[in-house]
mmCIF file of C-alpha atoms in Angstrom:
data_model
loop_
_atom_site.group_PDB
_atom_site.id
_atom_site.type_symbol
_atom_site.label_atom_id
_atom_site.label_comp_id
_atom_site.label_asym_id
_atom_site.label_seq_id
_atom_site.Cartn_x
_atom_site.Cartn_y
_atom_site.Cartn_z
ATOM 1 C CA MET Y 1 31.145 -65.338 -9.906
ATOM 2 C CA ILE Y 2 33.686 -62.485 -10.018
ATOM 3 C CA CYS Y 3 32.592 -58.936 -9.031
ATOM 4 C CA GLU Y 4 33.093 -56.501 -11.931
ATOM 5 C CA ASN Y 5 33.650 -53.672 -9.498
ATOM 6 C CA CYS Y 6 36.153 -54.943 -6.910
ATOM 7 C CA GLY Y 7 37.206 -58.350 -8.316
ATOM 8 C CA GLY Y 8 35.883 -60.251 -5.297
ATOM 9 C CA GLU Y 9 34.372 -63.707 -5.726
ATOM 10 C CA TYR Y 10 30.811 -64.440 -4.561
ATOM 11 C CA ARG Y 11 27.927 -66.820 -5.242
ATOM 12 C CA MET Y 12 25.583 -66.422 -8.191
ATOM 13 C CA LYS Y 13 22.540 -66.313 -5.913
ATOM 14 C CA ASP Y 14 23.874 -63.343 -3.914
ATOM 15 C CA ILE Y 15 21.985 -60.129 -4.738
ATOM 16 C CA LYS Y 16 25.050 -57.964 -4.019
ATOM 17 C CA CYS Y 17 28.789 -58.370 -3.765
ATOM 18 C CA PRO Y 18 29.532 -58.910 -0.044
ATOM 19 C CA PHE Y 19 32.729 -56.865 -0.349
ATOM 20 C CA CYS Y 20 31.736 -53.650 -2.173
ATOM 21 C CA GLN Y 21 27.919 -53.987 -2.158
ATOM 22 C CA SER Y 22 27.746 -53.690 -5.953
ATOM 23 C CA GLU Y 23 24.579 -55.105 -7.502
ATOM 24 C CA ASN Y 24 24.720 -58.585 -9.039
ATOM 25 C CA PRO Y 25 24.238 -57.753 -12.753
ATOM 26 C CA VAL Y 26 22.932 -61.206 -13.648
ATOM 27 C CA LEU Y 27 20.185 -61.182 -11.022
ATOM 28 C CA ALA Y 28 19.408 -57.543 -11.817
ATOM 29 C CA GLU Y 29 18.797 -58.432 -15.494
ATOM 30 C CA ILE Y 30 16.612 -61.384 -14.493
ATOM 31 C CA ARG Y 31 14.496 -59.197 -12.211
ATOM 32 C CA ARG Y 32 14.102 -56.587 -14.938
ATOM 33 C CA GLU Y 33 12.897 -59.175 -17.459
ATOM 34 C CA GLN Y 34 10.468 -60.567 -14.900
ATOM 35 C CA ALA Y 35 9.043 -57.105 -14.219
ATOM 36 C CA LEU Y 36 8.569 -56.406 -17.941
ATOM 37 C CA ALA Y 37 6.913 -59.759 -18.445
ATOM 38 C CA LYS Y 38 4.493 -59.073 -15.581
ATOM 39 C CA PHE Y 39 3.703 -55.643 -17.031
ATOM 40 C CA ASP Y 40 2.912 -57.149 -20.457
ATOM 41 C CA ALA Y 41 0.716 -59.807 -18.844
ATOM 42 C CA ASP Y 42 -1.218 -57.189 -16.857
ATOM 43 C CA ALA Y 43 -1.710 -55.081 -20.006
ATOM 44 C CA ARG Y 44 -3.042 -58.070 -21.980
ATOM 45 C CA GLN Y 45 -5.340 -59.004 -19.105
ATOM 46 C CA LEU Y 46 -6.723 -55.443 -18.932
ATOM 47 C CA GLN Y 47 -7.239 -55.321 -22.688
ATOM 48 C CA SER Y 48 -9.146 -58.587 -22.679
ATOM 49 C CA ALA Y 49 -11.269 -57.453 -19.705
ATOM 50 C CA VAL Y 50 -12.505 -54.300 -21.517
ATOM 51 C CA SER Y 51 -14.728 -55.072 -24.453
ATOM 52 C CA GLN Y 52 -14.446 -53.311 -27.778
ATOM 53 C CA LYS Y 53 -17.957 -51.952 -27.296
ATOM 54 C CA ALA Y 54 -17.051 -50.404 -23.974
ATOM 55 C CA MET Y 55 -13.935 -48.859 -25.481
ATOM 56 C CA LYS Y 56 -16.028 -47.194 -28.186
ATOM 57 C CA LYS Y 57 -18.536 -45.996 -25.586
ATOM 58 C CA TRP Y 58 -15.892 -44.378 -23.392
ATOM 59 C CA THR Y 59 -14.132 -42.889 -26.412
ATOM 60 C CA LYS Y 60 -17.384 -41.311 -27.553
ATOM 61 C CA LEU Y 61 -18.055 -39.982 -24.072
ATOM 62 C CA LEU Y 62 -14.580 -38.511 -23.880
ATOM 63 C CA LEU Y 63 -14.998 -36.779 -27.236
ATOM 64 C CA THR Y 64 -18.380 -35.410 -26.121
ATOM 65 C CA VAL Y 65 -16.885 -33.980 -22.950
ATOM 66 C CA CYS Y 66 -14.067 -32.390 -24.929
ATOM 67 C CA GLY Y 67 -16.606 -30.871 -27.316
ATOM 68 C CA VAL Y 68 -18.655 -29.445 -24.446
ATOM 69 C CA LEU Y 69 -15.560 -27.927 -22.851
ATOM 70 C CA ALA Y 70 -14.482 -26.388 -26.141
ATOM 71 C CA GLY Y 71 -17.973 -24.929 -26.625
ATOM 72 C CA MET Y 72 -17.950 -23.481 -23.117
ATOM 73 C CA ALA Y 73 -14.553 -21.905 -23.747
ATOM 74 C CA LEU Y 74 -15.813 -20.370 -26.990
ATOM 75 C CA LEU Y 75 -18.967 -19.075 -25.286
ATOM 76 C CA THR Y 76 -16.911 -17.595 -22.445
ATOM 77 C CA GLY Y 77 -14.698 -15.800 -24.955
ATOM 78 C CA ILE Y 78 -17.731 -14.348 -26.740
ATOM 79 C CA VAL Y 79 -19.282 -13.183 -23.447
ATOM 80 C CA LEU Y 80 -16.038 -11.554 -22.364
ATOM 81 C CA ALA Y 81 -15.656 -9.826 -25.728
ATOM 82 C CA ILE Y 82 -19.167 -8.387 -25.387
ATOM 83 C CA TRP Y 83 -18.874 -7.563 -21.662
ATOM 84 C CA ALA Y 84 -15.509 -5.764 -21.825
ATOM 85 C CA PRO Y 85 -16.756 -2.614 -23.633
ATOM 86 C CA VAL Y 86 -19.974 -2.637 -21.589
ATOM 87 C CA ARG Y 87 -17.994 -2.798 -18.386
ATOM 88 C CA ALA Y 88 -15.710 -0.007 -19.592
ATOM 89 C CA ARG Y 89 -18.725 2.239 -20.246
ATOM 90 C CA LEU Y 90 -20.214 1.434 -16.830
ATOM 91 C CA ASN Y 91 -16.906 2.210 -15.126
ATOM 92 C CA TYR Y 92 -16.638 5.505 -16.996
ATOM 93 C CA GLN Y 93 -20.186 6.477 -16.029
ATOM 94 C CA ALA Y 94 -19.430 5.602 -12.411
ATOM 95 C CA HIS Y 95 -16.294 7.753 -12.629
ATOM 96 C CA LEU Y 96 -18.320 10.695 -13.940
ATOM 97 C CA ARG Y 97 -20.834 10.321 -11.110
ATOM 98 C CA GLY Y 98 -18.000 10.216 -8.584
ATOM 99 C CA GLN Y 99 -16.406 13.291 -10.175
ATOM 100 C CA GLN Y 100 -19.703 15.164 -10.011
ATOM 101 C CA GLU Y 101 -20.221 14.221 -6.362
ATOM 102 C CA LEU Y 102 -16.750 15.445 -5.446
ATOM 103 C CA GLU Y 103 -17.193 18.680 -7.417
ATOM 104 C CA GLU Y 104 -20.451 19.394 -5.580
ATOM 105 C CA LEU Y 105 -18.719 18.902 -2.240
ATOM 106 C CA PHE Y 106 -15.863 21.127 -3.392
ATOM 107 C CA ALA Y 107 -18.336 23.852 -4.352
ATOM 108 C CA ARG Y 108 -19.763 23.649 -0.811
ATOM 109 C CA GLU Y 109 -16.185 23.764 0.567
ATOM 110 C CA ASP Y 110 -16.788 20.462 2.353
ATOM 111 C CA ILE Y 111 -13.159 19.364 2.096
ATOM 112 C CA GLU Y 112 -13.372 17.012 5.048
ATOM 113 C CA GLU Y 113 -16.168 15.019 3.398
ATOM 114 C CA ILE Y 114 -14.173 14.848 0.146
ATOM 115 C CA CYS Y 115 -11.266 13.254 1.996
ATOM 116 C CA HIS Y 116 -13.641 10.936 3.840
ATOM 117 C CA ILE Y 117 -15.166 9.680 0.582
ATOM 118 C CA LEU Y 118 -11.801 9.212 -1.118
ATOM 119 C CA GLY Y 119 -10.485 7.278 1.868
ATOM 120 C CA ARG Y 120 -13.609 5.142 2.134
ATOM 121 C CA ASP Y 121 -14.553 3.848 -1.293
ATOM 122 C CA LYS Y 122 -12.876 5.731 -4.133
ATOM 123 C CA ASN Y 123 -9.495 5.411 -5.796
ATOM 124 C CA ALA Y 124 -8.018 8.870 -5.308
ATOM 125 C CA ASP Y 125 -5.599 8.367 -8.227
ATOM 126 C CA ASN Y 126 -8.585 8.461 -10.607
ATOM 127 C CA TYR Y 127 -9.386 12.002 -9.434
ATOM 128 C CA PRO Y 128 -6.102 14.002 -9.652
ATOM 129 C CA LYS Y 129 -7.646 17.273 -8.498
ATOM 130 C CA PHE Y 130 -9.041 15.686 -5.347
ATOM 131 C CA ALA Y 131 -6.001 13.482 -4.776
ATOM 132 C CA GLU Y 132 -4.017 16.707 -4.414
ATOM 133 C CA ILE Y 133 -6.634 18.064 -2.011
ATOM 134 C CA TRP Y 134 -6.429 14.858 0.011
ATOM 135 C CA ASP Y 135 -2.636 15.160 0.276
ATOM 136 C CA VAL Y 136 -2.689 18.816 1.301
ATOM 137 C CA TYR Y 137 -5.673 18.609 3.636
ATOM 138 C CA SER Y 138 -4.203 15.644 5.509
ATOM 139 C CA ALA Y 139 -1.129 17.702 6.400
ATOM 140 C CA TYR Y 140 -3.121 20.904 6.950
ATOM 141 C CA SER Y 141 -5.630 19.289 9.323
ATOM 142 C CA SER Y 142 -2.779 17.819 11.374
ATOM 143 C CA PHE Y 143 -1.221 21.290 11.595
ATOM 144 C CA CYS Y 144 -4.552 22.672 12.834
ATOM 145 C CA TYR Y 145 -4.814 19.905 15.420
ATOM 146 C CA TYR Y 146 -1.461 20.772 17.006
ATOM 147 C CA ALA Y 147 -2.157 24.515 16.790
ATOM 148 C CA GLU Y 148 -5.377 23.939 18.722
ATOM 149 C CA THR Y 149 -3.509 21.752 21.205
ATOM 150 C CA LEU Y 150 -1.089 24.580 21.934
ATOM 151 C CA GLU Y 151 -4.016 26.946 22.471
ATOM 152 C CA GLN Y 152 -5.668 24.496 24.832
ATOM 153 C CA TYR Y 153 -2.546 24.434 26.990
ATOM 154 C CA LYS Y 154 -3.457 27.983 28.045
ATOM 155 C CA GLU Y 155 -6.241 26.546 30.178
ATOM 156 C CA GLU Y 156 -5.530 26.372 33.889
ATOM 157 C CA VAL Y 157 -6.251 22.645 34.017
ATOM 158 C CA TYR Y 158 -2.984 21.899 32.195
ATOM 159 C CA ARG Y 159 -0.903 23.884 34.649
ATOM 160 C CA GLU Y 160 -2.559 21.936 37.445
ATOM 161 C CA ARG Y 161 -1.562 18.714 35.705
ATOM 162 C CA TYR Y 162 2.043 19.638 34.844
ATOM 163 C CA ASP Y 163 4.745 21.645 36.515
ATOM 164 C CA GLU Y 164 6.587 24.214 34.408
ATOM 165 C CA ALA Y 165 9.203 21.719 33.207
ATOM 166 C CA GLY Y 166 6.516 19.216 32.232
ATOM 167 C CA MET Y 167 4.546 21.944 30.502
ATOM 168 C CA ARG Y 168 7.606 22.936 28.494
ATOM 169 C CA GLU Y 169 8.150 19.348 27.414
ATOM 170 C CA GLU Y 170 4.516 18.946 26.308
ATOM 171 C CA THR Y 171 4.633 22.271 24.465
ATOM 172 C CA GLY Y 172 7.895 21.356 22.739
ATOM 173 C CA GLN Y 173 6.482 18.039 21.522
ATOM 174 C CA SER Y 174 3.382 19.713 20.091
ATOM 175 C CA ALA Y 175 5.488 22.482 18.525
ATOM 176 C CA ASP Y 176 7.685 19.817 16.913
ATOM 177 C CA ARG Y 177 4.654 18.189 15.257
ATOM 178 C CA LEU Y 178 3.215 21.594 14.373
ATOM 179 C CA ILE Y 179 6.337 22.618 12.435
ATOM 180 C CA TRP Y 180 6.558 19.218 10.754
ATOM 181 C CA TYR Y 181 3.007 19.345 9.382
ATOM 182 C CA ALA Y 182 3.250 23.047 8.576
ATOM 183 C CA GLY Y 183 6.347 22.335 6.458
ATOM 184 C CA ASN Y 184 4.629 19.431 4.697
ATOM 185 C CA THR Y 185 1.578 21.566 3.917
ATOM 186 C CA LEU Y 186 3.627 24.494 2.620
ATOM 187 C CA ARG Y 187 5.748 22.256 0.393
ATOM 188 C CA LEU Y 188 2.701 20.520 -1.087
ATOM 189 C CA CYS Y 189 0.966 23.853 -1.684
ATOM 190 C CA ARG Y 190 4.047 25.124 -3.466
ATOM 191 C CA GLN Y 191 4.435 21.920 -5.489
ATOM 192 C CA TYR Y 192 0.818 21.753 -6.655
ATOM 193 C CA GLY Y 193 0.619 25.490 -7.153
ATOM 194 C CA ARG Y 194 3.657 25.571 -9.429
ATOM 195 C CA ASP Y 195 3.300 22.360 -11.432
ATOM 196 C CA ARG Y 196 1.521 24.328 -14.202
ATOM 197 C CA VAL Y 197 -1.327 21.807 -14.210
ATOM 198 C CA ILE Y 198 -4.511 23.763 -13.548
ATOM 199 C CA GLN Y 199 -6.806 21.587 -11.423
ATOM 200 C CA GLY Y 200 -9.020 24.281 -9.932
ATOM 201 C CA ASN Y 201 -7.801 23.746 -6.386
ATOM 202 C CA GLU Y 202 -5.010 26.341 -6.465
ATOM 203 C CA ALA Y 203 -7.012 29.008 -4.618
ATOM 204 C CA LEU Y 204 -7.764 26.537 -1.820
ATOM 205 C CA PHE Y 205 -4.075 25.723 -1.415
ATOM 206 C CA GLU Y 206 -3.121 29.384 -1.444
ATOM 207 C CA GLY Y 207 -5.622 29.953 1.349
ATOM 208 C CA TYR Y 208 -4.072 27.155 3.411
ATOM 209 C CA ARG Y 209 -0.597 28.542 2.793
ATOM 210 C CA GLU Y 210 -1.556 32.067 3.858
ATOM 211 C CA GLU Y 211 -3.334 30.825 6.977
ATOM 212 C CA ILE Y 212 -0.373 28.722 8.105
ATOM 213 C CA CYS Y 213 2.136 31.497 7.457
ATOM 214 C CA SER Y 214 -0.042 33.999 9.313
ATOM 215 C CA ARG Y 215 -0.424 31.759 12.363
ATOM 216 C CA LEU Y 216 3.278 30.942 12.446
ATOM 217 C CA ARG Y 217 4.200 34.622 12.229
ATOM 218 C CA GLU Y 218 2.006 35.227 15.274
ATOM 219 C CA MET Y 219 3.982 32.513 17.056
ATOM 220 C CA GLY Y 220 7.259 34.291 16.324
ATOM 221 C CA VAL Y 221 8.447 32.394 13.221
ATOM 222 C CA SER Y 222 10.420 34.649 10.853
ATOM 223 C CA GLU Y 223 9.966 35.031 7.093
ATOM 224 C CA LEU Y 224 13.312 33.324 6.504
ATOM 225 C CA LEU Y 225 12.138 30.259 8.439
ATOM 226 C CA LEU Y 226 8.825 30.252 6.604
ATOM 227 C CA GLU Y 227 10.649 30.338 3.272
ATOM 228 C CA TRP Y 228 12.877 27.470 4.396
ATOM 229 C CA MET Y 229 9.896 25.397 5.556
ATOM 230 C CA GLY Y 230 8.286 25.651 2.137
ATOM 231 C CA ARG Y 231 11.282 24.259 0.254
ATOM 232 C CA GLU Y 232 11.615 20.691 -0.959
ATOM 233 C CA GLN Y 233 13.946 18.798 1.388
ATOM 234 C CA ASP Y 234 14.766 15.248 2.384
ATOM 235 C CA ASP Y 235 14.501 15.484 6.165
ATOM 236 C CA MET Y 236 13.720 18.874 7.626
ATOM 237 C CA GLN Y 237 14.035 17.598 11.195
ATOM 238 C CA GLU Y 238 17.767 17.115 10.679
ATOM 239 C CA ASP Y 239 18.208 20.827 9.893
ATOM 240 C CA SER Y 240 19.104 23.168 12.766
ATOM 241 C CA ARG Y 241 16.422 25.569 11.535
ATOM 242 C CA PHE Y 242 13.767 23.036 12.433
ATOM 243 C CA ARG Y 243 14.844 23.093 16.087
ATOM 244 C CA GLN Y 244 15.089 26.886 15.904
ATOM 245 C CA ALA Y 245 11.445 27.153 14.794
ATOM 246 C CA VAL Y 246 10.309 24.675 17.458
ATOM 247 C CA ASP Y 247 12.148 26.604 20.177
ATOM 248 C CA LEU Y 248 10.637 29.909 19.038
ATOM 249 C CA ILE Y 249 7.109 28.544 19.270
ATOM 250 C CA THR Y 250 7.771 26.800 22.559
ATOM 251 C CA GLU Y 251 9.101 30.004 24.131
ATOM 252 C CA ALA Y 252 6.237 32.072 22.724
ATOM 253 C CA TYR Y 253 3.644 29.807 24.307
ATOM 254 C CA MET Y 254 5.507 29.322 27.568
ATOM 255 C CA LYS Y 255 5.410 33.130 28.029
ATOM 256 C CA GLN Y 256 1.656 32.978 27.579
ATOM 257 C CA TYR Y 257 1.278 30.103 30.023
ATOM 258 C CA TYR Y 258 3.516 31.676 32.671
ATOM 259 C CA PRO Y 259 3.460 35.458 32.192
ATOM 260 C CA LYS Y 260 5.961 37.251 34.386
#
């Protein structure tokens, strides 16, 4: 026979053209008809093997299963419709209990425990007043940590551990962190104190702000630097005034560590 693709001549029994490897269309049609015939035979054999009674039985079972599933879906929808408002009330009651617990701690001025509870098992966003406290106290407590570190450097044990150059480096690193957290605290206090949303924590923030400013003044930081630290800014460490404040504090403490 002649190949329809390349025009080459080959035998009828060849599955493919030996020249271009095109499929023999005659044999391909024969194989397709054989496959369809086998499929029809298998279908008739299966139909004859399954009795009409069995077909009815399985059809009934299938319909029963579908009915059960539909009933379960309907029941689930009813339960959810009933449970949703109940759950909402329970969540609201839990919120009120959490609010009351936090207010009691606030009245006792136990700010550290408030932050501990919010960080442990409460969503701070649900308690805006205490979310603000958490933000401010996190920065404020870090400021206090580095202020205490600088005070500890006055102990003789640190001068036994470091020479004067090493002591200056340690002091500078702590002063760097001190100014960073002081600036964060002052900016947050200003932001929350001026957002015109009265939460009841404004007096607490004002106290933090006054304490930080007072301690920084004692370290030699000027009013102009304090005003700058409290402003909103992208990256205060890139500003020359940041290094100026760090250097002032470092020098102030170095004079205390090594009085002339």
